[in-house]
Tab-separated table of C-alpha atoms and ligand atoms in Angstrom:
chain	number	residue	atom	x	y	z
X	124	MET	CA	-101.733	-257.354	-247.695
X	125	ALA	CA	-101.736	-257.639	-251.197
X	126	GLN	CA	-102.876	-261.046	-252.614
X	127	PRO	CA	-100.370	-263.067	-253.796
X	128	THR	CA	-100.529	-264.262	-257.649
X	129	ASN	CA	-98.481	-267.621	-257.519
X	130	ARG	CA	-98.491	-269.182	-254.315
X	131	VAL	CA	-98.676	-272.985	-253.784
X	132	PHE	CA	-100.342	-274.649	-250.820
X	133	SER	CA	-100.511	-278.443	-250.479
X	134	GLY	CA	-100.594	-281.119	-247.732
X	135	VAL	CA	-100.137	-284.862	-246.665
X	136	GLN	CA	-101.382	-286.554	-243.671
X	137	PRO	CA	-99.191	-288.440	-241.564
X	138	THR	CA	-101.221	-291.559	-241.281
X	139	GLY	CA	-99.167	-294.259	-242.351
X	140	ASN	CA	-96.827	-295.289	-245.060
X	141	LEU	CA	-96.533	-292.885	-248.155
X	142	HIS	CA	-96.791	-294.956	-251.333
X	143	LEU	CA	-95.965	-294.400	-254.944
X	144	GLY	CA	-99.587	-292.576	-255.331
X	145	ASN	CA	-98.907	-289.695	-253.198
X	146	TYR	CA	-95.436	-289.543	-254.584
X	147	LEU	CA	-96.601	-289.584	-258.376
X	148	GLY	CA	-99.904	-287.956	-257.602
X	149	ALA	CA	-98.800	-284.935	-255.133
X	150	ILE	CA	-95.028	-284.818	-254.028
X	151	ARG	CA	-93.359	-285.121	-257.222
X	152	LYS	CA	-95.618	-282.024	-258.233
X	153	PHE	CA	-94.714	-280.222	-255.078
X	154	VAL	CA	-91.347	-280.488	-255.973
X	155	ALA	CA	-91.760	-279.178	-259.745
X	156	MET	CA	-93.806	-276.105	-258.665
X	157	GLN	CA	-90.959	-274.861	-256.570
X	158	GLU	CA	-88.954	-273.581	-259.472
X	159	SER	CA	-91.950	-271.117	-260.651
X	160	HIS	CA	-94.132	-270.596	-257.421
X	161	GLU	CA	-93.431	-269.486	-253.703
X	162	CYS	CA	-94.374	-272.845	-251.988
X	163	ILE	CA	-95.747	-273.882	-248.701
X	164	TYR	CA	-96.090	-277.628	-248.237
X	165	CYS	CA	-97.508	-279.007	-244.665
X	166	VAL	CA	-97.895	-282.041	-243.037
X	167	VAL	CA	-101.427	-282.008	-242.029
X	168	ASP	CA	-101.625	-283.875	-238.404
X	169	LEU	CA	-104.662	-282.035	-237.533
X	170	HIS	CA	-106.413	-284.134	-240.223
X	171	ALA	CA	-104.415	-287.421	-239.138
X	172	ILE	CA	-107.101	-287.398	-235.935
X	173	THR	CA	-110.312	-287.374	-237.925
X	174	ALA	CA	-110.679	-291.077	-238.621
X	175	ASP	CA	-108.615	-292.405	-235.724
X	176	LEU	CA	-108.941	-290.191	-232.882
X	177	VAL	CA	-105.444	-291.983	-231.012
X	178	GLN	CA	-102.311	-292.198	-232.970
X	179	ASP	CA	-99.690	-294.195	-231.514
X	180	ASN	CA	-96.747	-292.560	-233.557
X	181	LEU	CA	-97.624	-288.981	-234.912
X	182	LYS	CA	-94.692	-287.843	-233.935
X	183	GLN	CA	-92.456	-290.610	-235.923
X	184	GLN	CA	-95.501	-290.326	-238.704
X	185	THR	CA	-94.850	-286.828	-238.725
X	186	ARG	CA	-91.203	-286.516	-239.305
X	187	GLU	CA	-91.296	-289.421	-241.820
X	188	ILE	CA	-93.343	-287.210	-244.200
X	189	ALA	CA	-91.096	-283.998	-243.477
X	190	ALA	CA	-88.279	-286.524	-244.498
X	191	ALA	CA	-89.969	-287.960	-247.539
X	192	PHE	CA	-90.321	-284.062	-248.690
X	193	ILE	CA	-86.775	-283.205	-248.293
X	194	ALA	CA	-85.547	-286.465	-249.678
X	195	SER	CA	-87.950	-285.972	-253.177
X	196	GLY	CA	-86.601	-282.636	-253.450
X	197	ILE	CA	-88.373	-280.196	-251.397
X	198	ASP	CA	-86.152	-277.315	-250.238
X	199	PRO	CA	-87.248	-276.264	-246.954
X	200	LYS	CA	-85.006	-272.891	-246.654
X	201	ALA	CA	-86.303	-271.497	-250.114
X	202	HIS	CA	-89.790	-272.830	-249.683
X	203	ILE	CA	-91.968	-273.243	-246.361
X	204	MET	CA	-92.539	-276.819	-244.827
X	205	PHE	CA	-94.045	-277.326	-241.625
X	206	ASN	CA	-96.745	-279.311	-239.858
X	207	GLN	CA	-100.108	-277.712	-239.357
X	208	SER	CA	-100.650	-278.271	-235.529
X	209	GLN	CA	-97.772	-276.080	-234.939
X	210	VAL	CA	-99.970	-272.997	-236.371
X	211	ARG	CA	-103.115	-272.530	-234.421
X	212	GLU	CA	-104.578	-270.341	-237.105
X	213	HIS	CA	-105.474	-273.289	-238.993
X	214	ALA	CA	-107.716	-274.416	-236.298
X	215	GLU	CA	-109.055	-270.833	-235.815
X	216	LEU	CA	-109.898	-270.237	-239.647
X	217	ALA	CA	-111.580	-273.722	-239.951
X	218	TRP	CA	-113.909	-272.226	-237.016
X	219	LEU	CA	-114.751	-269.511	-238.978
X	220	PHE	CA	-115.223	-271.660	-242.236
X	221	ASN	CA	-117.489	-274.156	-240.187
X	222	CYS	CA	-120.159	-271.077	-240.128
X	223	VAL	CA	-119.474	-270.168	-243.850
X	224	ALA	CA	-119.837	-273.541	-245.206
X	225	ARG	CA	-123.141	-275.191	-245.528
X	226	MET	CA	-124.433	-278.275	-244.215
X	227	GLY	CA	-125.452	-279.688	-247.972
X	228	TRP	CA	-122.160	-278.788	-249.171
X	229	LEU	CA	-120.296	-281.163	-246.833
X	230	GLN	CA	-123.130	-283.929	-247.346
X	231	ARG	CA	-122.164	-284.329	-250.767
X	232	MET	CA	-118.504	-285.071	-249.735
X	233	THR	CA	-117.755	-288.838	-251.350
X	234	GLN	CA	-114.787	-289.115	-249.478
X	235	PHE	CA	-116.923	-288.562	-246.103
X	236	LYS	CA	-119.180	-291.231	-247.254
X	237	GLU	CA	-116.438	-293.559	-248.180
X	238	LYS	CA	-114.184	-292.969	-245.050
X	239	ALA	CA	-117.221	-293.270	-242.776
X	240	GLY	CA	-118.778	-296.354	-244.250
X	241	LYS	CA	-121.804	-297.607	-243.253
X	242	ASN	CA	-121.723	-296.424	-239.375
X	243	ALA	CA	-121.853	-292.387	-240.083
X	244	GLN	CA	-123.523	-291.859	-237.081
X	245	ASN	CA	-120.165	-292.873	-235.348
X	246	ALA	CA	-118.244	-291.115	-237.340
X	247	SER	CA	-116.345	-287.804	-235.796
X	248	VAL	CA	-117.827	-284.601	-236.438
X	249	GLY	CA	-114.125	-283.763	-237.247
X	250	LEU	CA	-114.365	-286.217	-240.143
X	251	PHE	CA	-117.460	-284.569	-241.368
X	252	THR	CA	-115.922	-280.897	-241.243
X	253	TYR	CA	-112.536	-281.926	-242.783
X	254	PRO	CA	-112.829	-280.383	-245.878
X	255	ASN	CA	-113.644	-276.816	-243.863
X	256	LEU	CA	-109.988	-277.552	-242.206
X	257	MET	CA	-108.499	-278.417	-245.787
X	258	ALA	CA	-110.062	-274.885	-247.058
X	259	ALA	CA	-108.700	-273.256	-244.212
X	260	ASP	CA	-104.892	-274.760	-244.877
X	261	ILE	CA	-105.426	-273.144	-248.229
X	262	LEU	CA	-106.980	-270.101	-247.753
X	263	LEU	CA	-105.088	-269.087	-244.586
X	264	TYR	CA	-102.348	-268.400	-246.960
X	265	ARG	CA	-104.375	-267.285	-249.750
X	266	ALA	CA	-102.736	-269.641	-252.011
X	267	THR	CA	-103.808	-269.510	-255.480
X	268	HIS	CA	-102.599	-273.118	-256.822
X	269	VAL	CA	-102.923	-276.407	-255.299
X	270	PRO	CA	-101.277	-279.683	-256.702
X	271	VAL	CA	-103.037	-282.682	-255.344
X	272	GLY	CA	-104.179	-286.149	-256.663
X	273	ASP	CA	-107.672	-286.712	-258.407
X	274	ASP	CA	-109.190	-287.757	-255.246
X	275	GLN	CA	-109.139	-284.379	-253.793
X	276	LYS	CA	-110.560	-282.492	-256.418
X	277	GLN	CA	-113.987	-282.310	-254.586
X	278	HIS	CA	-112.493	-280.849	-251.474
X	279	LEU	CA	-111.000	-278.338	-253.622
X	280	GLU	CA	-114.379	-277.288	-255.170
X	281	LEU	CA	-115.676	-277.167	-251.943
X	282	THR	CA	-112.499	-274.762	-250.923
X	283	ARG	CA	-113.602	-272.608	-254.181
X	284	ASP	CA	-117.051	-272.373	-252.612
X	285	ILE	CA	-116.021	-271.215	-249.322
X	286	ALA	CA	-113.939	-268.602	-250.685
X	287	ALA	CA	-116.821	-266.976	-253.102
X	288	LYS	CA	-119.168	-267.529	-250.018
X	289	PHE	CA	-116.739	-265.471	-248.152
X	290	ASN	CA	-116.189	-262.938	-250.475
X	291	HIS	CA	-119.825	-262.559	-251.579
X	292	GLU	CA	-121.111	-262.171	-248.050
X	293	PHE	CA	-118.360	-259.655	-246.780
X	294	ALA	CA	-117.970	-258.038	-250.151
X	295	LYS	CA	-118.847	-254.777	-248.307
X	296	ARG	CA	-116.580	-255.279	-245.403
X	297	ILE	CA	-114.116	-256.451	-247.429
X	298	LYS	CA	-114.061	-252.927	-249.221
X	299	GLU	CA	-114.412	-250.897	-246.024
X	300	THR	CA	-111.643	-252.534	-244.260
X	301	GLY	CA	-109.388	-251.819	-247.260
X	302	HIS	CA	-108.468	-255.861	-247.451
X	303	GLY	CA	-109.240	-256.317	-251.037
X	304	GLY	CA	-111.157	-254.874	-254.278
X	305	ASP	CA	-112.623	-258.429	-255.655
X	306	GLY	CA	-112.790	-260.436	-252.651
X	307	TYR	CA	-110.277	-261.230	-250.046
X	308	PHE	CA	-109.707	-264.806	-250.493
X	309	PRO	CA	-108.238	-266.235	-254.057
X	310	ILE	CA	-110.426	-268.838	-255.931
X	311	THR	CA	-107.831	-271.321	-255.928
X	312	GLU	CA	-106.838	-273.556	-258.994
X	313	PRO	CA	-106.576	-277.147	-258.486
X	314	ILE	CA	-103.327	-278.575	-260.439
X	315	ILE	CA	-104.238	-282.058	-261.018
X	316	GLU	CA	-102.699	-283.362	-264.353
X	317	GLY	CA	-100.420	-285.846	-265.945
X	318	PRO	CA	-100.628	-289.592	-266.304
X	319	ALA	CA	-100.728	-290.288	-262.294
X	320	THR	CA	-103.456	-288.257	-260.789
X	321	ARG	CA	-105.047	-291.474	-259.922
X	322	VAL	CA	-102.472	-294.464	-259.051
X	323	MET	CA	-104.344	-297.372	-258.743
X	324	SER	CA	-103.940	-300.660	-256.460
X	325	LEU	CA	-101.628	-303.374	-257.552
X	326	ARG	CA	-103.973	-305.956	-256.480
X	327	ASP	CA	-107.377	-304.358	-257.947
X	328	GLY	CA	-107.320	-301.823	-260.645
X	329	SER	CA	-110.919	-300.626	-259.680
X	330	LYS	CA	-109.444	-299.073	-256.309
X	331	LYS	CA	-107.046	-296.112	-255.738
X	332	MET	CA	-103.688	-297.036	-254.187
X	333	SER	CA	-104.157	-296.251	-250.496
X	334	LYS	CA	-102.316	-296.000	-247.243
X	335	SER	CA	-105.386	-297.587	-245.354
X	336	GLU	CA	-105.662	-300.780	-247.621
X	337	PRO	CA	-105.085	-303.921	-245.393
X	338	SER	CA	-102.708	-305.375	-247.967
X	339	ASP	CA	-99.422	-303.873	-248.227
X	340	MET	CA	-98.784	-305.994	-251.523
X	341	SER	CA	-101.706	-303.287	-253.195
X	342	ARG	CA	-99.025	-300.394	-252.846
X	343	ILE	CA	-95.582	-299.611	-253.369
X	344	ASN	CA	-94.172	-297.643	-250.275
X	345	LEU	CA	-91.604	-294.925	-250.560
X	346	THR	CA	-89.960	-296.946	-247.702
X	347	ASP	CA	-89.600	-300.298	-249.807
X	348	ASP	CA	-86.546	-301.632	-250.467
X	349	ALA	CA	-85.665	-302.766	-254.083
X	350	ASP	CA	-86.679	-306.447	-253.632
X	351	GLU	CA	-89.874	-305.556	-252.106
X	352	ILE	CA	-90.679	-303.157	-254.788
X	353	ALA	CA	-89.684	-305.994	-257.525
X	354	LYS	CA	-91.596	-308.561	-255.702
X	355	LYS	CA	-94.748	-306.070	-255.766
X	356	ILE	CA	-94.495	-305.244	-259.266
X	357	ARG	CA	-93.979	-309.288	-260.339
X	358	LYS	CA	-97.089	-309.993	-258.320
X	359	ALA	CA	-99.384	-307.166	-259.803
X	360	LYS	CA	-102.328	-308.033	-260.956
X	361	THR	CA	-102.737	-308.291	-264.507
X	362	ASP	CA	-104.613	-309.864	-267.544
X	363	PRO	CA	-103.153	-312.419	-269.888
X	364	ASP	CA	-103.055	-310.171	-273.068
X	365	PRO	CA	-99.745	-308.764	-274.447
X	366	LEU	CA	-99.589	-304.751	-274.272
X	367	PRO	CA	-101.597	-303.209	-277.113
X	368	ASP	CA	-100.330	-300.718	-279.803
X	369	ASN	CA	-102.556	-297.685	-279.052
X	370	LEU	CA	-104.155	-296.571	-275.705
X	371	ASP	CA	-107.592	-296.992	-276.840
X	372	ASP	CA	-107.223	-300.623	-276.447
X	373	LEU	CA	-105.994	-300.331	-273.017
X	374	LYS	CA	-109.691	-299.159	-272.211
X	375	GLY	CA	-111.230	-301.945	-270.335
X	376	ARG	CA	-108.060	-303.321	-268.818
X	377	PRO	CA	-107.648	-301.169	-265.853
X	378	GLU	CA	-104.783	-303.079	-264.033
X	379	ALA	CA	-102.755	-302.771	-267.541
X	380	GLU	CA	-103.566	-299.192	-267.933
X	381	ASN	CA	-102.611	-298.438	-264.357
X	382	LEU	CA	-99.081	-300.033	-264.813
X	383	VAL	CA	-98.630	-298.326	-268.316
X	384	GLY	CA	-99.472	-294.871	-266.303
X	385	ILE	CA	-97.320	-295.467	-263.506
X	386	TYR	CA	-94.339	-296.230	-266.095
X	387	ALA	CA	-94.929	-293.025	-268.115
X	388	ALA	CA	-94.981	-290.985	-264.750
X	389	LEU	CA	-91.888	-292.492	-263.278
X	390	ASN	CA	-90.055	-291.870	-266.588
X	391	GLU	CA	-91.681	-288.832	-267.102
X	392	VAL	CA	-92.949	-289.704	-270.714
X	393	THR	CA	-96.669	-290.040	-272.180
X	394	PRO	CA	-98.562	-293.095	-271.742
X	395	ASP	CA	-98.335	-293.112	-275.706
X	396	ALA	CA	-94.601	-293.314	-275.984
X	397	VAL	CA	-94.803	-295.949	-273.150
X	398	ILE	CA	-97.214	-297.882	-275.749
X	399	SER	CA	-95.098	-297.439	-278.658
X	400	GLU	CA	-91.920	-298.985	-276.964
X	401	PHE	CA	-93.670	-301.805	-275.407
X	402	ALA	CA	-96.544	-302.538	-278.176
X	403	GLY	CA	-97.028	-306.305	-278.436
X	404	GLN	CA	-94.958	-307.445	-275.397
X	405	GLN	CA	-96.003	-309.478	-272.504
X	406	PHE	CA	-96.437	-308.552	-269.045
X	407	GLY	CA	-93.300	-311.085	-268.286
X	408	ALA	CA	-91.251	-308.664	-270.253
X	409	PHE	CA	-92.972	-305.153	-268.931
X	410	LYS	CA	-93.056	-305.855	-265.493
X	411	PRO	CA	-89.096	-306.606	-265.225
X	412	ALA	CA	-88.580	-303.121	-266.960
X	413	LEU	CA	-91.188	-301.495	-264.561
X	414	ALA	CA	-89.792	-303.014	-261.341
X	415	ASP	CA	-85.865	-301.567	-262.557
X	416	LEU	CA	-87.432	-298.024	-263.463
X	417	ALA	CA	-89.176	-297.716	-260.228
X	418	VAL	CA	-86.102	-299.020	-258.159
X	419	GLU	CA	-83.919	-296.617	-260.251
X	420	LYS	CA	-86.314	-293.624	-259.343
X	421	LEU	CA	-87.270	-294.225	-255.550
X	422	ALA	CA	-84.198	-296.047	-254.334
X	423	PRO	CA	-82.264	-292.936	-253.994
X	424	ILE	CA	-85.250	-291.037	-252.281
X	425	ASN	CA	-85.391	-294.401	-249.790
X	426	ALA	CA	-81.954	-293.826	-248.927
X	427	GLU	CA	-82.343	-290.270	-248.216
X	428	MET	CA	-85.037	-290.725	-246.224
X	429	ARG	CA	-83.302	-293.128	-244.011
X	430	LYS	CA	-80.575	-291.042	-243.587
X	431	LEU	CA	-82.875	-288.110	-242.462
X	432	MET	CA	-84.673	-290.094	-240.002
X	433	ASP	CA	-81.443	-290.696	-238.120
X	434	ASP	CA	-81.190	-287.239	-236.990
X	435	LYS	CA	-84.949	-286.405	-235.538
X	436	ALA	CA	-83.307	-282.982	-234.170
X	437	HIS	CA	-82.494	-281.892	-237.614
X	438	ILE	CA	-85.959	-282.565	-238.780
X	439	ASP	CA	-87.872	-280.978	-235.926
X	440	SER	CA	-85.710	-277.861	-236.451
X	441	ILE	CA	-86.470	-277.583	-239.952
X	442	LEU	CA	-90.328	-278.052	-238.930
X	443	ASP	CA	-89.946	-275.703	-236.235
X	444	ASP	CA	-88.310	-272.935	-238.615
X	445	GLY	CA	-90.956	-273.628	-241.300
X	446	ALA	CA	-93.962	-273.409	-238.798
X	447	ALA	CA	-92.478	-269.621	-237.616
X	448	ARG	CA	-92.395	-268.517	-241.056
X	449	ALA	CA	-95.934	-270.174	-241.566
X	450	ARG	CA	-97.154	-268.256	-238.653
X	451	GLU	CA	-96.166	-264.766	-239.754
X	452	ILE	CA	-98.308	-265.223	-242.769
X	453	ALA	CA	-101.237	-266.767	-240.894
X	454	GLN	CA	-101.281	-264.500	-238.233
X	455	GLN	CA	-101.486	-261.453	-240.618
X	456	THR	CA	-104.107	-263.171	-242.592
X	457	MET	CA	-106.368	-263.686	-239.459
X	458	LYS	CA	-105.793	-260.037	-238.242
X	459	GLU	CA	-107.405	-259.250	-241.558
X	460	VAL	CA	-110.087	-261.943	-241.678
X	461	ARG	CA	-110.967	-260.950	-237.777
X	462	SER	CA	-111.559	-257.595	-238.964
X	463	ILE	CA	-113.736	-258.256	-241.920
X	464	PHE	CA	-115.846	-260.449	-239.356
X	465	GLY	CA	-116.056	-257.504	-237.216
X	466	PHE	CA	-115.129	-259.254	-233.922
X	467	LEU	CA	-113.728	-256.598	-231.274
X	468	GLY	CA	-109.932	-256.543	-230.612
C	1048	TYM	P1	-103.414	-287.305	-248.319
C	1048	TYM	O1	-102.538	-287.624	-247.432
C	1048	TYM	O2	-104.410	-288.718	-248.537
C	1048	TYM	O3	-102.753	-287.395	-249.852
C	1048	TYM	C1	-101.385	-286.793	-250.219
C	1048	TYM	C2	-101.697	-286.721	-251.627
C	1048	TYM	O4	-101.365	-287.652	-252.129
C	1048	TYM	C3	-102.498	-287.596	-253.368
C	1048	TYM	N1	-102.965	-289.112	-253.434
C	1048	TYM	C4	-102.837	-289.922	-254.682
C	1048	TYM	N2	-102.606	-289.352	-256.112
C	1048	TYM	C5	-102.674	-290.022	-256.784
C	1048	TYM	N3	-102.826	-291.598	-257.070
C	1048	TYM	C6	-103.166	-292.215	-255.506
C	1048	TYM	N4	-103.560	-293.317	-255.450
C	1048	TYM	C7	-103.175	-291.243	-254.373
C	1048	TYM	N5	-103.542	-291.534	-252.928
C	1048	TYM	C8	-103.016	-289.898	-252.457
C	1048	TYM	C9	-103.617	-286.949	-252.635
C	1048	TYM	O5	-104.600	-286.644	-253.597
C	1048	TYM	C10	-103.018	-285.889	-252.007
C	1048	TYM	O6	-102.717	-284.966	-252.973
C	1048	TYM	N6	-106.934	-284.077	-247.648
C	1048	TYM	C11	-105.405	-284.355	-248.239
C	1048	TYM	C12	-104.645	-283.569	-247.129
C	1048	TYM	C13	-104.863	-282.249	-246.921
C	1048	TYM	C14	-104.637	-281.186	-248.226
C	1048	TYM	C15	-104.842	-279.947	-247.443
C	1048	TYM	C16	-104.188	-281.008	-249.424
C	1048	TYM	C17	-105.188	-281.343	-245.960
C	1048	TYM	N7	-105.119	-280.043	-246.395
C	1048	TYM	C18	-104.601	-278.866	-248.501
C	1048	TYM	C19	-104.392	-280.098	-249.974
C	1048	TYM	C20	-104.277	-278.660	-249.662
C	1048	TYM	C21	-105.354	-285.584	-247.922
C	1048	TYM	O7	-105.907	-286.441	-247.210
C	1048	TYM	O8	-104.185	-286.464	-248.817
């Protein structure tokens, strides 16, 4: 099949609460890219078992991400939305990529080091080869663009390395089998842009906002109500100085910089515009404005998510339909990949 030229793939793990970082760094971009691209969005449940093997509420968490996608504006009819484990070809291609990727490439992955912590010997092999499954997710659909937050940059570089190595090693076979001229897999473009590619913790401006951080006060969850959002912003760590009149003076003030970035992203303006509006003001004035804005933007998503979660069968049928459509593309890719490898059958 001809290479697609404008296909987007991205995924979110169903591990705990979705937060403002996921929304601003990823999901909102997913929504915007639907205008110009053919999009495939995936709840990556196979990735969810790499860190903690036994997940208590995997089905529920999977539905919650799907509900968040739809509530944020993803159109599962015009595009494809599904959960990864329903399309077996992800696991199959990941195995083949285990044989393409080199040990040294994976050993450099900073996320593995962070997640495995001090006890790397006890981490699952799946956590180590996690980036190969991620490359399989993307390349199974020969996606050309992948919107993500900044923390996924290194994984996307690895995806490009895998595609390039595969194309290089199999260059002759790809031509012989008629599956491509300049290579079979695209060298995927990461889309990491805007003021919220790395939303930081509300309690510590040096750490990213994360689902796994024990303190719930460190993040705004998409399921938080207006009171919780206001309380978390009111209690967010800041410094005693007022907001400056230029962006350079925000350097070295990570908490202030983070809140300005969040405001800019939520309001879809530049951080410069936020600084001009609030120059000289104290956080006592800025925080309530930020809380109002966050509630205004997140409350409709929150309400829609709750509504969707009341009808689980409906969400499941959307995911089943998406999986059937994803499978068609995935099966065709695997047929071609198998023939490039030279497997019998
Ligand atoms: P996950 O589930 O950790 O996060 C989902 C998306 O949210 C972004 N993100 C953030 N963006 C800005 N600030 C933050 N504090 C923040 N925290 C998270 C992430 O960058 C991501 O875009 N490995 C991926 C899931 C995945 C995937 C894929 C992504 C699996 N296969 C294929 C793209 C393509 C992950 O763990 O995301």
